[in-house]
Coordinates of C-alpha atoms in Angstrom, one line a residue:
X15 CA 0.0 0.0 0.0
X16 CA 1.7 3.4 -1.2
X17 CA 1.7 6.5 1.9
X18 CA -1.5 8.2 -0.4
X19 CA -3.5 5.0 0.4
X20 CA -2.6 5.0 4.1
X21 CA -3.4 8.2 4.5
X22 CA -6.6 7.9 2.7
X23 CA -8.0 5.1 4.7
X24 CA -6.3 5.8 8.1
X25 CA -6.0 8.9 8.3
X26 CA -8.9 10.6 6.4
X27 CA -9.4 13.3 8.8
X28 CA -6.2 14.9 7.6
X29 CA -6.3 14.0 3.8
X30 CA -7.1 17.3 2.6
X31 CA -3.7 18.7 4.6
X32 CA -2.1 15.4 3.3
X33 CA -3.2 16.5 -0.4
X34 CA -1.9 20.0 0.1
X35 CA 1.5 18.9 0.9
X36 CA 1.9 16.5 -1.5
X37 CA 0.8 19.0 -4.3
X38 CA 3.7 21.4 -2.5
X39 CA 5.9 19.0 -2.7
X40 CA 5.7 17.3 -6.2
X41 CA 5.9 21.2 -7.1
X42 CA 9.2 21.8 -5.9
X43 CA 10.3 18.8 -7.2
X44 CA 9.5 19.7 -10.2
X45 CA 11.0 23.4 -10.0
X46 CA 14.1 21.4 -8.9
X47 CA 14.6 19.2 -12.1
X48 CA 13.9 22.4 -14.4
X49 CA 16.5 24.5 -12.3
X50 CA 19.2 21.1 -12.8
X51 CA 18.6 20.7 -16.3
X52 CA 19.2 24.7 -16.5
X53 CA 22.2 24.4 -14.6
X54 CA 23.7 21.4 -16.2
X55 CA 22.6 21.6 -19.7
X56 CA 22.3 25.2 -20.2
X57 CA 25.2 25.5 -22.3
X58 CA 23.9 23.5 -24.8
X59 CA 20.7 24.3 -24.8
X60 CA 20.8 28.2 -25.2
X61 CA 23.0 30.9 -27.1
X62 CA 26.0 31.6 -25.3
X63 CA 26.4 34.9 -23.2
X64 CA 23.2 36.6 -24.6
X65 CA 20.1 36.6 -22.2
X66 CA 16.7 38.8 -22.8
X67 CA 15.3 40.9 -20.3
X68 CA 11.4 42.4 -20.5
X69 CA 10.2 45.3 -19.2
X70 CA 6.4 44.0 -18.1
X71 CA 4.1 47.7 -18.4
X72 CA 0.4 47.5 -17.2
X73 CA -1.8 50.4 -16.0
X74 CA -4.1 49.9 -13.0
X75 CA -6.2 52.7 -10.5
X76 CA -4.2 55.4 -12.1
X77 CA -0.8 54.2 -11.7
X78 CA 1.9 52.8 -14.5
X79 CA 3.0 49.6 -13.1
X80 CA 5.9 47.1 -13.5
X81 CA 6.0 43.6 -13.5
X82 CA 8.9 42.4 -11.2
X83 CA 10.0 39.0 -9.9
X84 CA 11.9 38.2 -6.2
X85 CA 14.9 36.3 -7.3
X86 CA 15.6 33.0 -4.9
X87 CA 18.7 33.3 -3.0
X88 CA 19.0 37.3 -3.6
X89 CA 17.7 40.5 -1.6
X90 CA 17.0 42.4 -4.8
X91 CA 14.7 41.7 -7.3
X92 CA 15.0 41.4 -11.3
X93 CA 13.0 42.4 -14.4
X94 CA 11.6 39.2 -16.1
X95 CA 13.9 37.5 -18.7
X96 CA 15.7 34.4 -19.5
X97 CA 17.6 32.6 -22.0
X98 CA 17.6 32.2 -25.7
X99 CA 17.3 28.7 -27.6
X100 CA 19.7 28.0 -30.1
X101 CA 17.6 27.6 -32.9
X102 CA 15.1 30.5 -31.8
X103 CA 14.9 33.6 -33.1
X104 CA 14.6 36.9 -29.9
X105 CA 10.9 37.8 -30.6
X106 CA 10.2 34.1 -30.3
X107 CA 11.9 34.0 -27.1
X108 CA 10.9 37.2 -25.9
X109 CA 7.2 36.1 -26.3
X110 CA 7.9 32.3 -24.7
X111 CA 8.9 34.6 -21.6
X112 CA 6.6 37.0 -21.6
X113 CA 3.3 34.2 -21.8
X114 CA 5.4 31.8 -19.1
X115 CA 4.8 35.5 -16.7
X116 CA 1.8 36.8 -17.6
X117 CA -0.4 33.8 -19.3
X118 CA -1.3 36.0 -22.2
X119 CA -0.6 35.9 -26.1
X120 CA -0.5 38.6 -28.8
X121 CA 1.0 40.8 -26.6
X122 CA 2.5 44.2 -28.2
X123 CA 6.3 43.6 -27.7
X124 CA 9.2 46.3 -28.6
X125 CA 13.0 45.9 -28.5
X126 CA 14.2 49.0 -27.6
X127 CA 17.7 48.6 -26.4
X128 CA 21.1 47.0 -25.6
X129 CA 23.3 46.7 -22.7
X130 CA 26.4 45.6 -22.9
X131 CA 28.3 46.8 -20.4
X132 CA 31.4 44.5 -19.2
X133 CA 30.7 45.2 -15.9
X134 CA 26.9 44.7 -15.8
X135 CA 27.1 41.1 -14.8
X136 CA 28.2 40.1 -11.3
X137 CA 29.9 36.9 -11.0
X138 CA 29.5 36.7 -7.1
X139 CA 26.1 36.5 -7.3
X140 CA 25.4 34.3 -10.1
X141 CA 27.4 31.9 -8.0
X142 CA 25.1 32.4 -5.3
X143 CA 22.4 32.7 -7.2
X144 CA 22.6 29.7 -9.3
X145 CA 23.9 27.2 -5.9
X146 CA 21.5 24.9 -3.7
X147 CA 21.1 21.9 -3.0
X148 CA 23.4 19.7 -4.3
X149 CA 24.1 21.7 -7.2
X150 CA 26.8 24.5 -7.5
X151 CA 29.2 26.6 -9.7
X152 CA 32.1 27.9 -9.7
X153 CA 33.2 31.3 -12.5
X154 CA 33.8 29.0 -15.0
X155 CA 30.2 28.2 -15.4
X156 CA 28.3 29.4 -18.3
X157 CA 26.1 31.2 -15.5
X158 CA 28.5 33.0 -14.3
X159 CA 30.0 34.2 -17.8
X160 CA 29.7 38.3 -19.1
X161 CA 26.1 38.4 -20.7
X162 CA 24.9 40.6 -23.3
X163 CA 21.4 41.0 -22.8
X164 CA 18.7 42.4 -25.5
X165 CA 15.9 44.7 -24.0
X166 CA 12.4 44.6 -24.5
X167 CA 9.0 46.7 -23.7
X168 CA 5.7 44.7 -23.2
X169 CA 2.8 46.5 -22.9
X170 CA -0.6 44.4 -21.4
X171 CA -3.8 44.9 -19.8
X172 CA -3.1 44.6 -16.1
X173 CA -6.8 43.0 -15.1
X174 CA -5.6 40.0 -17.6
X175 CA -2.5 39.4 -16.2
X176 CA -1.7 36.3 -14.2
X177 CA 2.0 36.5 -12.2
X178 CA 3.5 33.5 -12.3
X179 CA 6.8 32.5 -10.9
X180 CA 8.9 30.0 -12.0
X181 CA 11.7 27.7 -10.3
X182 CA 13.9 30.6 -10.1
X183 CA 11.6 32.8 -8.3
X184 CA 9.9 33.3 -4.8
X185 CA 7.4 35.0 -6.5
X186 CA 6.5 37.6 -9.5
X187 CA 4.1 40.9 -8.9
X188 CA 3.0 44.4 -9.9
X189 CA 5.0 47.5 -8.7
X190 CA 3.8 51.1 -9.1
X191 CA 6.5 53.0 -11.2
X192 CA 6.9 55.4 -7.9
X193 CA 7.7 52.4 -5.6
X194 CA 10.3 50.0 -7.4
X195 CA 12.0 47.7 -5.0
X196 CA 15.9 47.6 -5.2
X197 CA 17.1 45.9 -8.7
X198 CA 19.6 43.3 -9.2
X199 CA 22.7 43.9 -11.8
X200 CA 21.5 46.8 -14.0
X201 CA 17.7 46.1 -14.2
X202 CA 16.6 49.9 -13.0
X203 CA 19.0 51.3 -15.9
X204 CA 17.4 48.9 -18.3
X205 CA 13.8 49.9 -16.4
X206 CA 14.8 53.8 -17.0
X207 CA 15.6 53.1 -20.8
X208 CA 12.0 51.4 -21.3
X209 CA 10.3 54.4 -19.8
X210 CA 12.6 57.0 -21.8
X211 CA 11.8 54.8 -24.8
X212 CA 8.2 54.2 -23.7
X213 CA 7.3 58.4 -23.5
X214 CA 9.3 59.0 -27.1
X215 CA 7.3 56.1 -28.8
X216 CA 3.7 57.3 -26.7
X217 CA 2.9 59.2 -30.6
X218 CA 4.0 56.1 -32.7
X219 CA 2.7 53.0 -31.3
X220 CA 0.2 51.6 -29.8
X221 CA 0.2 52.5 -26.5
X222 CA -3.1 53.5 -25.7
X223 CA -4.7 50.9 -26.7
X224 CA -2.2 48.5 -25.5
X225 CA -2.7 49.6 -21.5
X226 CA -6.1 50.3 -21.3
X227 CA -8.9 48.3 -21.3
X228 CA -11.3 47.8 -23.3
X229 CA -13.7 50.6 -22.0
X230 CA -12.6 53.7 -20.2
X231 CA -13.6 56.9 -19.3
X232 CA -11.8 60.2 -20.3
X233 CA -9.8 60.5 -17.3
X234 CA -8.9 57.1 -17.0
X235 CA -6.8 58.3 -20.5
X236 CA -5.8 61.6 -19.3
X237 CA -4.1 59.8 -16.5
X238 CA -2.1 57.3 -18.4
X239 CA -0.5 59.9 -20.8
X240 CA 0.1 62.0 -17.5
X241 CA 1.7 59.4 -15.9
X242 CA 4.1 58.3 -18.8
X243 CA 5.2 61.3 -20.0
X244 CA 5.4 62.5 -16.2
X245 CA 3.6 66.1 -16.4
X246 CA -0.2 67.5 -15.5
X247 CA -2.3 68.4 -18.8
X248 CA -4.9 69.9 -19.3
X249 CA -8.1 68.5 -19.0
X250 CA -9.5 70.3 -21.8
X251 CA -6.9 70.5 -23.7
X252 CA -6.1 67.1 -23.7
X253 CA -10.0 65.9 -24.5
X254 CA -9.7 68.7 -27.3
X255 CA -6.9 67.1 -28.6
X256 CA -7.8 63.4 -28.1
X257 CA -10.8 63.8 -30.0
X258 CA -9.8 65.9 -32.8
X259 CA -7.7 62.1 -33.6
X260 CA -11.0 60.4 -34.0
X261 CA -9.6 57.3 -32.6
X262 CA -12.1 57.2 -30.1
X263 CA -16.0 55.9 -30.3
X264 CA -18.1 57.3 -27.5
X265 CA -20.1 54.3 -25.7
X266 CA -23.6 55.9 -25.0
X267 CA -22.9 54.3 -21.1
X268 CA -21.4 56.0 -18.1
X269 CA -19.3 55.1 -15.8
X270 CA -21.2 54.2 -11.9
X271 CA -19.9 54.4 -8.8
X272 CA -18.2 57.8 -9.0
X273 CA -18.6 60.7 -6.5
X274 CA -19.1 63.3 -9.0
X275 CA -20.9 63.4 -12.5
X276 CA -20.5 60.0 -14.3
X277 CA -18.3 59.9 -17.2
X278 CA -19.0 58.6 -20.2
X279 CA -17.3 55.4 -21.3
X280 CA -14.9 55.0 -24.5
X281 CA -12.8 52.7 -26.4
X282 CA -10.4 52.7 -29.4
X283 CA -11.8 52.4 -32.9
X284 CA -8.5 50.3 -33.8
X285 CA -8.8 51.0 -37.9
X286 CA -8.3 55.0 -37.1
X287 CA -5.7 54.8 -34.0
X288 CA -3.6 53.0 -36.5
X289 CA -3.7 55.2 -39.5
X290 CA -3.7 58.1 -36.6
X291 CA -0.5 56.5 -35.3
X292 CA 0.8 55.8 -39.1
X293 CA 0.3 59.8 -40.0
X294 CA 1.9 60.1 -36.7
X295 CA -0.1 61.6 -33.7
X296 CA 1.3 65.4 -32.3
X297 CA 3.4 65.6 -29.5
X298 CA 2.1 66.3 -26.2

């Protein structure tokens, strides 16, 4: 008789608790075997040196937000990214990453930079990082090796989004722009170039449309340029402005629950916001 069938018919007071930690523990088990295999077949298995890291936008109760993991092992925490297959190509991999974090496809994904600075990767604590258990390294590991790593924006809907963490991770979560934890290596640099990239592109791509959802109220939009470009504008100015696009349809609904007069509710007619964003939209 295996120790599930025991517990089931002796013990079936405590099956549910029994259940729950053998879920927990098949789990880690299974985080362990992908962390070995990454640590002993790595090399093989990826493109040397080059690594990806994503910069994970969403928008939420007025506030820009970035998605952020807590690195096992490590005080500071770290922009999702990861590794490059040999025979994939980076928007391939940059999307595998991206869906293993947030559960979603067809996101809008934008390389935007990279960093290559000799000294961004520290050895020390990619030895630490990467040693547990019975596994270790020393600085000849391909872990521990200079990386090159190839930056990308992603831009989602936060009320779709799904954190997940992975066997690397303690866990993976939303931080408002204003309140970013400590960063490991040279993720707030890499963070700093997204948003510098992020409020120059705001006219040619699909922002807008990316972060918000589907229906919004005027406000709700005023606040999200506000917050990425980093400056108050005017409210009636900006409507004016907005408008004048015609990339907007006006849903004949308002928003409830507000304390003053309810808004009305829009969304993006997606055929004009792209010819908008092709003619180029004016800078705010």
């Amino acid at each position: 008789m295996c120790l599930y069938d025991t517990m089931y018919y002796f013990y079936p007071e405590q099956r549910n608790e029994f259940l729950v930690l053998a879920s927990t523990f098949l789990c880690c088990m299974k985080d362990y075997e992908k962390f070995k295999q990454l640590v002993l077949q790595g090399a093989t298995l990826y493109m040397p040196q080059l690594s990806l890291d994503c910069v994970i936008f969403g928008f939420h109760e007025g506030q820009l937000k970035v998605l952020l993991l807590k690195m096992r092992n490590l005080q500071e925490w770290a922009l999702p990214g990861g590794f490059i297959y040999r025979q994939e190509a980076l928007e391939v991999a940059a999307s595998r990453i991206l869906k293993e974090r947030t559960g979603l496809d067809n996101i809008f994904l934008q390389q935007f930079h990279i960093f290559s600075d000799p000294t961004r990767s520290d050895t020390s604590k990619a030895i630490h990082h990467f040693s547990f258990a019975d596994l270790s390294i020393d600085s000849s590991h391909w872990l521990a090796q200079r990386f090159i790593s190839v930056g990308f924006y992603a831009l989602v809907d936060f009320t779709r989004v799904t954190p997940q963490a992975d066997e690397l991770t303690d866990t993976c979560q939303w931080y408002d722009l204003e309140n970013i934890p400590p960063l490991m290596m040279d993720h707030r640099h890499i963070l700093d170039k997204a948003l510098e990239t992020l409020r120059i592109q705001l006219n040619y791509q699909p922002i807008g449309m990316s972060l918000m959802p589907e229906q919004f109220t005027m406000p709700e939009l005023q606040k999200l340029y506000e917050t990425i470009l980093g400056v108050t504008l005017d409210r009636r100015n900006f409507q004016r402005k907005i408008l004048g696009y015609h990339i907007l349809k006006r849903r004949e609904v308002r928003r409830t629950g507000v304390a003053h007069k309810s808004p009305y509710l829009y969304s993006f007619d997606e055929k004009q916001y792209q010819q908008a964003l092709q003619d180029g939209l004016h800078k705010w």
